[in-house]
JSON list of C-alpha atoms in Angstrom, two decimals:
[
{"chain": "Y", "resi": 248, "resn": "MET", "atom": "CA", "xyz": [197.91, 69.46, 74.64]},
{"chain": "Y", "resi": 249, "resn": "ARG", "atom": "CA", "xyz": [198.79, 71.50, 71.58]},
{"chain": "Y", "resi": 250, "resn": "ASN", "atom": "CA", "xyz": [202.20, 71.34, 70.01]},
{"chain": "Y", "resi": 251, "resn": "LYS", "atom": "CA", "xyz": [204.17, 74.53, 70.31]},
{"chain": "Y", "resi": 252, "resn": "THR", "atom": "CA", "xyz": [206.04, 75.81, 67.32]},
{"chain": "Y", "resi": 253, "resn": "GLN", "atom": "CA", "xyz": [209.80, 76.26, 67.44]},
{"chain": "Y", "resi": 254, "resn": "LYS", "atom": "CA", "xyz": [209.30, 80.03, 67.56]},
{"chain": "Y", "resi": 255, "resn": "GLN", "atom": "CA", "xyz": [207.03, 79.76, 70.60]},
{"chain": "Y", "resi": 256, "resn": "ARG", "atom": "CA", "xyz": [209.50, 77.46, 72.37]},
{"chain": "Y", "resi": 257, "resn": "ARG", "atom": "CA", "xyz": [212.39, 79.85, 71.72]},
{"chain": "Y", "resi": 258, "resn": "GLN", "atom": "CA", "xyz": [210.31, 82.74, 72.99]},
{"chain": "Y", "resi": 259, "resn": "LEU", "atom": "CA", "xyz": [209.32, 80.90, 76.17]},
{"chain": "Y", "resi": 260, "resn": "ARG", "atom": "CA", "xyz": [212.94, 79.85, 76.77]},
{"chain": "Y", "resi": 261, "resn": "VAL", "atom": "CA", "xyz": [214.11, 83.47, 76.55]},
{"chain": "Y", "resi": 262, "resn": "ARG", "atom": "CA", "xyz": [211.24, 84.87, 78.61]},
{"chain": "Y", "resi": 263, "resn": "ALA", "atom": "CA", "xyz": [211.70, 82.27, 81.37]},
{"chain": "Y", "resi": 264, "resn": "LYS", "atom": "CA", "xyz": [215.00, 83.96, 82.25]},
{"chain": "Y", "resi": 265, "resn": "ILE", "atom": "CA", "xyz": [213.79, 87.57, 81.94]},
{"chain": "Y", "resi": 266, "resn": "ILE", "atom": "CA", "xyz": [211.41, 89.36, 84.30]},
{"chain": "Y", "resi": 267, "resn": "GLY", "atom": "CA", "xyz": [210.65, 93.07, 84.13]},
{"chain": "Y", "resi": 268, "resn": "THR", "atom": "CA", "xyz": [210.16, 94.91, 87.41]},
{"chain": "Y", "resi": 269, "resn": "LYS", "atom": "CA", "xyz": [209.15, 98.47, 88.24]},
{"chain": "Y", "resi": 270, "resn": "GLU", "atom": "CA", "xyz": [212.80, 99.48, 88.73]},
{"chain": "Y", "resi": 271, "resn": "LYS", "atom": "CA", "xyz": [214.08, 97.49, 85.74]},
{"chain": "Y", "resi": 272, "resn": "PRO", "atom": "CA", "xyz": [211.30, 96.86, 83.18]},
{"chain": "Y", "resi": 273, "resn": "ARG", "atom": "CA", "xyz": [211.55, 94.61, 80.13]},
{"chain": "Y", "resi": 274, "resn": "LEU", "atom": "CA", "xyz": [212.26, 96.05, 76.68]},
{"chain": "Y", "resi": 275, "resn": "SER", "atom": "CA", "xyz": [210.42, 93.66, 74.38]},
{"chain": "Y", "resi": 276, "resn": "VAL", "atom": "CA", "xyz": [210.94, 93.57, 70.60]},
{"chain": "Y", "resi": 277, "resn": "PHE", "atom": "CA", "xyz": [208.55, 92.38, 67.90]},
{"chain": "Y", "resi": 278, "resn": "LYS", "atom": "CA", "xyz": [209.28, 92.57, 64.22]},
{"chain": "Y", "resi": 279, "resn": "SER", "atom": "CA", "xyz": [207.07, 91.99, 61.24]},
{"chain": "Y", "resi": 280, "resn": "ASN", "atom": "CA", "xyz": [208.16, 91.95, 57.63]},
{"chain": "Y", "resi": 281, "resn": "LYS", "atom": "CA", "xyz": [207.37, 95.65, 57.32]},
{"chain": "Y", "resi": 282, "resn": "TYR", "atom": "CA", "xyz": [207.83, 97.25, 60.75]},
{"chain": "Y", "resi": 283, "resn": "ILE", "atom": "CA", "xyz": [209.56, 96.78, 64.11]},
{"chain": "Y", "resi": 284, "resn": "PHE", "atom": "CA", "xyz": [207.86, 97.42, 67.44]},
{"chain": "Y", "resi": 285, "resn": "ALA", "atom": "CA", "xyz": [209.23, 97.90, 70.97]},
{"chain": "Y", "resi": 286, "resn": "GLN", "atom": "CA", "xyz": [207.49, 97.92, 74.34]},
{"chain": "Y", "resi": 287, "resn": "ILE", "atom": "CA", "xyz": [208.58, 98.67, 77.88]},
{"chain": "Y", "resi": 288, "resn": "ILE", "atom": "CA", "xyz": [206.74, 96.22, 80.15]},
{"chain": "Y", "resi": 289, "resn": "ASN", "atom": "CA", "xyz": [206.38, 95.88, 83.93]},
{"chain": "Y", "resi": 290, "resn": "ASP", "atom": "CA", "xyz": [205.74, 92.16, 84.44]},
{"chain": "Y", "resi": 291, "resn": "GLU", "atom": "CA", "xyz": [204.92, 92.52, 88.14]},
{"chain": "Y", "resi": 292, "resn": "LYS", "atom": "CA", "xyz": [201.74, 94.46, 87.33]},
{"chain": "Y", "resi": 293, "resn": "GLY", "atom": "CA", "xyz": [201.36, 93.07, 83.82]},
{"chain": "Y", "resi": 294, "resn": "GLU", "atom": "CA", "xyz": [201.23, 96.52, 82.26]},
{"chain": "Y", "resi": 295, "resn": "THR", "atom": "CA", "xyz": [202.83, 98.14, 79.26]},
{"chain": "Y", "resi": 296, "resn": "ILE", "atom": "CA", "xyz": [204.55, 101.35, 80.33]},
{"chain": "Y", "resi": 297, "resn": "LEU", "atom": "CA", "xyz": [205.38, 102.50, 76.82]},
{"chain": "Y", "resi": 298, "resn": "GLY", "atom": "CA", "xyz": [204.95, 101.14, 73.32]},
{"chain": "Y", "resi": 299, "resn": "VAL", "atom": "CA", "xyz": [206.42, 102.55, 70.11]},
{"chain": "Y", "resi": 300, "resn": "SER", "atom": "CA", "xyz": [206.76, 101.44, 66.52]},
{"chain": "Y", "resi": 301, "resn": "GLU", "atom": "CA", "xyz": [208.47, 102.52, 63.35]},
{"chain": "Y", "resi": 302, "resn": "LYS", "atom": "CA", "xyz": [205.22, 104.24, 62.42]},
{"chain": "Y", "resi": 303, "resn": "ASP", "atom": "CA", "xyz": [205.79, 106.73, 65.27]},
{"chain": "Y", "resi": 304, "resn": "LEU", "atom": "CA", "xyz": [209.04, 107.87, 63.67]},
{"chain": "Y", "resi": 305, "resn": "LYS", "atom": "CA", "xyz": [208.57, 110.76, 61.30]},
{"chain": "Y", "resi": 306, "resn": "VAL", "atom": "CA", "xyz": [211.43, 109.83, 58.95]},
{"chain": "Y", "resi": 307, "resn": "LYS", "atom": "CA", "xyz": [211.20, 111.72, 55.67]},
{"chain": "Y", "resi": 308, "resn": "GLU", "atom": "CA", "xyz": [214.28, 110.43, 53.87]},
{"chain": "Y", "resi": 309, "resn": "LYS", "atom": "CA", "xyz": [214.49, 106.96, 52.38]},
{"chain": "Y", "resi": 310, "resn": "THR", "atom": "CA", "xyz": [216.28, 104.63, 54.83]},
{"chain": "Y", "resi": 311, "resn": "ASN", "atom": "CA", "xyz": [216.54, 100.88, 55.20]},
{"chain": "Y", "resi": 312, "resn": "LYS", "atom": "CA", "xyz": [214.86, 98.83, 57.94]},
{"chain": "Y", "resi": 313, "resn": "THR", "atom": "CA", "xyz": [218.03, 98.43, 60.01]},
{"chain": "Y", "resi": 314, "resn": "ASP", "atom": "CA", "xyz": [218.61, 102.19, 60.17]},
{"chain": "Y", "resi": 315, "resn": "LYS", "atom": "CA", "xyz": [214.98, 102.74, 61.14]},
{"chain": "Y", "resi": 316, "resn": "ALA", "atom": "CA", "xyz": [215.36, 100.14, 63.92]},
{"chain": "Y", "resi": 317, "resn": "LYS", "atom": "CA", "xyz": [218.36, 102.03, 65.30]},
{"chain": "Y", "resi": 318, "resn": "LEU", "atom": "CA", "xyz": [216.40, 105.30, 65.18]},
{"chain": "Y", "resi": 319, "resn": "LEU", "atom": "CA", "xyz": [213.54, 103.55, 66.99]},
{"chain": "Y", "resi": 320, "resn": "GLY", "atom": "CA", "xyz": [215.96, 102.43, 69.71]},
{"chain": "Y", "resi": 321, "resn": "ILE", "atom": "CA", "xyz": [217.14, 106.01, 70.23]},
{"chain": "Y", "resi": 322, "resn": "PHE", "atom": "CA", "xyz": [213.51, 107.22, 70.18]},
{"chain": "Y", "resi": 323, "resn": "ILE", "atom": "CA", "xyz": [212.32, 104.73, 72.81]},
{"chain": "Y", "resi": 324, "resn": "ALA", "atom": "CA", "xyz": [215.35, 105.50, 75.00]},
{"chain": "Y", "resi": 325, "resn": "LYS", "atom": "CA", "xyz": [214.45, 109.20, 75.05]},
{"chain": "Y", "resi": 326, "resn": "LYS", "atom": "CA", "xyz": [210.81, 108.43, 75.88]},
{"chain": "Y", "resi": 327, "resn": "VAL", "atom": "CA", "xyz": [211.77, 106.04, 78.70]},
{"chain": "Y", "resi": 328, "resn": "LEU", "atom": "CA", "xyz": [214.33, 108.42, 80.18]},
{"chain": "Y", "resi": 329, "resn": "ASP", "atom": "CA", "xyz": [211.52, 111.02, 80.42]},
{"chain": "Y", "resi": 330, "resn": "LYS", "atom": "CA", "xyz": [209.70, 108.52, 82.65]},
{"chain": "Y", "resi": 331, "resn": "LYS", "atom": "CA", "xyz": [212.75, 108.32, 84.95]},
{"chain": "Y", "resi": 332, "resn": "ILE", "atom": "CA", "xyz": [213.70, 104.77, 83.90]},
{"chain": "Y", "resi": 333, "resn": "LYS", "atom": "CA", "xyz": [217.37, 104.27, 83.12]},
{"chain": "Y", "resi": 334, "resn": "LYS", "atom": "CA", "xyz": [217.89, 100.48, 83.34]},
{"chain": "Y", "resi": 335, "resn": "VAL", "atom": "CA", "xyz": [215.93, 97.85, 81.41]},
{"chain": "Y", "resi": 336, "resn": "VAL", "atom": "CA", "xyz": [216.15, 94.14, 80.63]},
{"chain": "Y", "resi": 337, "resn": "PHE", "atom": "CA", "xyz": [216.36, 93.41, 76.89]},
{"chain": "Y", "resi": 338, "resn": "ASP", "atom": "CA", "xyz": [213.94, 90.79, 75.59]},
{"chain": "Y", "resi": 339, "resn": "ARG", "atom": "CA", "xyz": [214.73, 89.71, 72.04]},
{"chain": "Y", "resi": 340, "resn": "GLY", "atom": "CA", "xyz": [211.77, 87.32, 71.99]},
{"chain": "Y", "resi": 341, "resn": "SER", "atom": "CA", "xyz": [212.20, 84.51, 69.50]},
{"chain": "Y", "resi": 342, "resn": "TYR", "atom": "CA", "xyz": [214.55, 86.50, 67.27]},
{"chain": "Y", "resi": 343, "resn": "ILE", "atom": "CA", "xyz": [218.31, 86.11, 67.12]},
{"chain": "Y", "resi": 344, "resn": "TYR", "atom": "CA", "xyz": [220.39, 89.07, 68.26]},
{"chain": "Y", "resi": 345, "resn": "HIS", "atom": "CA", "xyz": [221.26, 90.16, 64.74]},
{"chain": "Y", "resi": 346, "resn": "GLY", "atom": "CA", "xyz": [220.19, 92.73, 62.17]},
{"chain": "Y", "resi": 347, "resn": "ARG", "atom": "CA", "xyz": [217.20, 94.87, 63.14]},
{"chain": "Y", "resi": 348, "resn": "VAL", "atom": "CA", "xyz": [217.00, 93.51, 66.70]},
{"chain": "Y", "resi": 349, "resn": "LYS", "atom": "CA", "xyz": [220.68, 94.27, 67.31]},
{"chain": "Y", "resi": 350, "resn": "ALA", "atom": "CA", "xyz": [220.31, 97.74, 65.72]},
{"chain": "Y", "resi": 351, "resn": "LEU", "atom": "CA", "xyz": [217.38, 98.55, 68.02]},
{"chain": "Y", "resi": 352, "resn": "ALA", "atom": "CA", "xyz": [219.39, 97.45, 71.08]},
{"chain": "Y", "resi": 353, "resn": "GLU", "atom": "CA", "xyz": [222.43, 99.49, 70.03]},
{"chain": "Y", "resi": 354, "resn": "GLY", "atom": "CA", "xyz": [220.21, 102.52, 69.40]},
{"chain": "Y", "resi": 355, "resn": "ALA", "atom": "CA", "xyz": [218.65, 102.19, 72.84]},
{"chain": "Y", "resi": 356, "resn": "ARG", "atom": "CA", "xyz": [222.11, 102.00, 74.45]},
{"chain": "Y", "resi": 357, "resn": "GLU", "atom": "CA", "xyz": [223.20, 104.99, 72.40]},
{"chain": "Y", "resi": 358, "resn": "GLY", "atom": "CA", "xyz": [220.10, 106.85, 73.61]},
{"chain": "Y", "resi": 359, "resn": "GLY", "atom": "CA", "xyz": [221.10, 106.32, 77.25]},
{"chain": "Y", "resi": 360, "resn": "LEU", "atom": "CA", "xyz": [219.46, 103.07, 78.38]},
{"chain": "Y", "resi": 361, "resn": "GLU", "atom": "CA", "xyz": [221.51, 100.54, 80.32]},
{"chain": "Y", "resi": 362, "resn": "PHE", "atom": "CA", "xyz": [221.19, 96.78, 79.83]}
]
């Protein structure tokens, strides 16, 4: 049996408590050093309903990563509301609820999502 890294253990611990359904899908966050990504996932079918990244934002002015994460949260909220989904379950993955992850969550709430 392979040893799991601390990051993998944290991620499994968080995901064990969170399940996305058709009525209330999971809003999953992944961040790299350069970009932040968000997906809306239905775990019952194992399908991604919607996936967006910072690259999809057409931001012309120079902004920092945290501001872009908040804009991405607003952007994904608008896209999801078009699909008639209002409530989601927030999945922070292995990341602490701070900085870019928190900004994305606040942007999604500001955009109209409930979680």
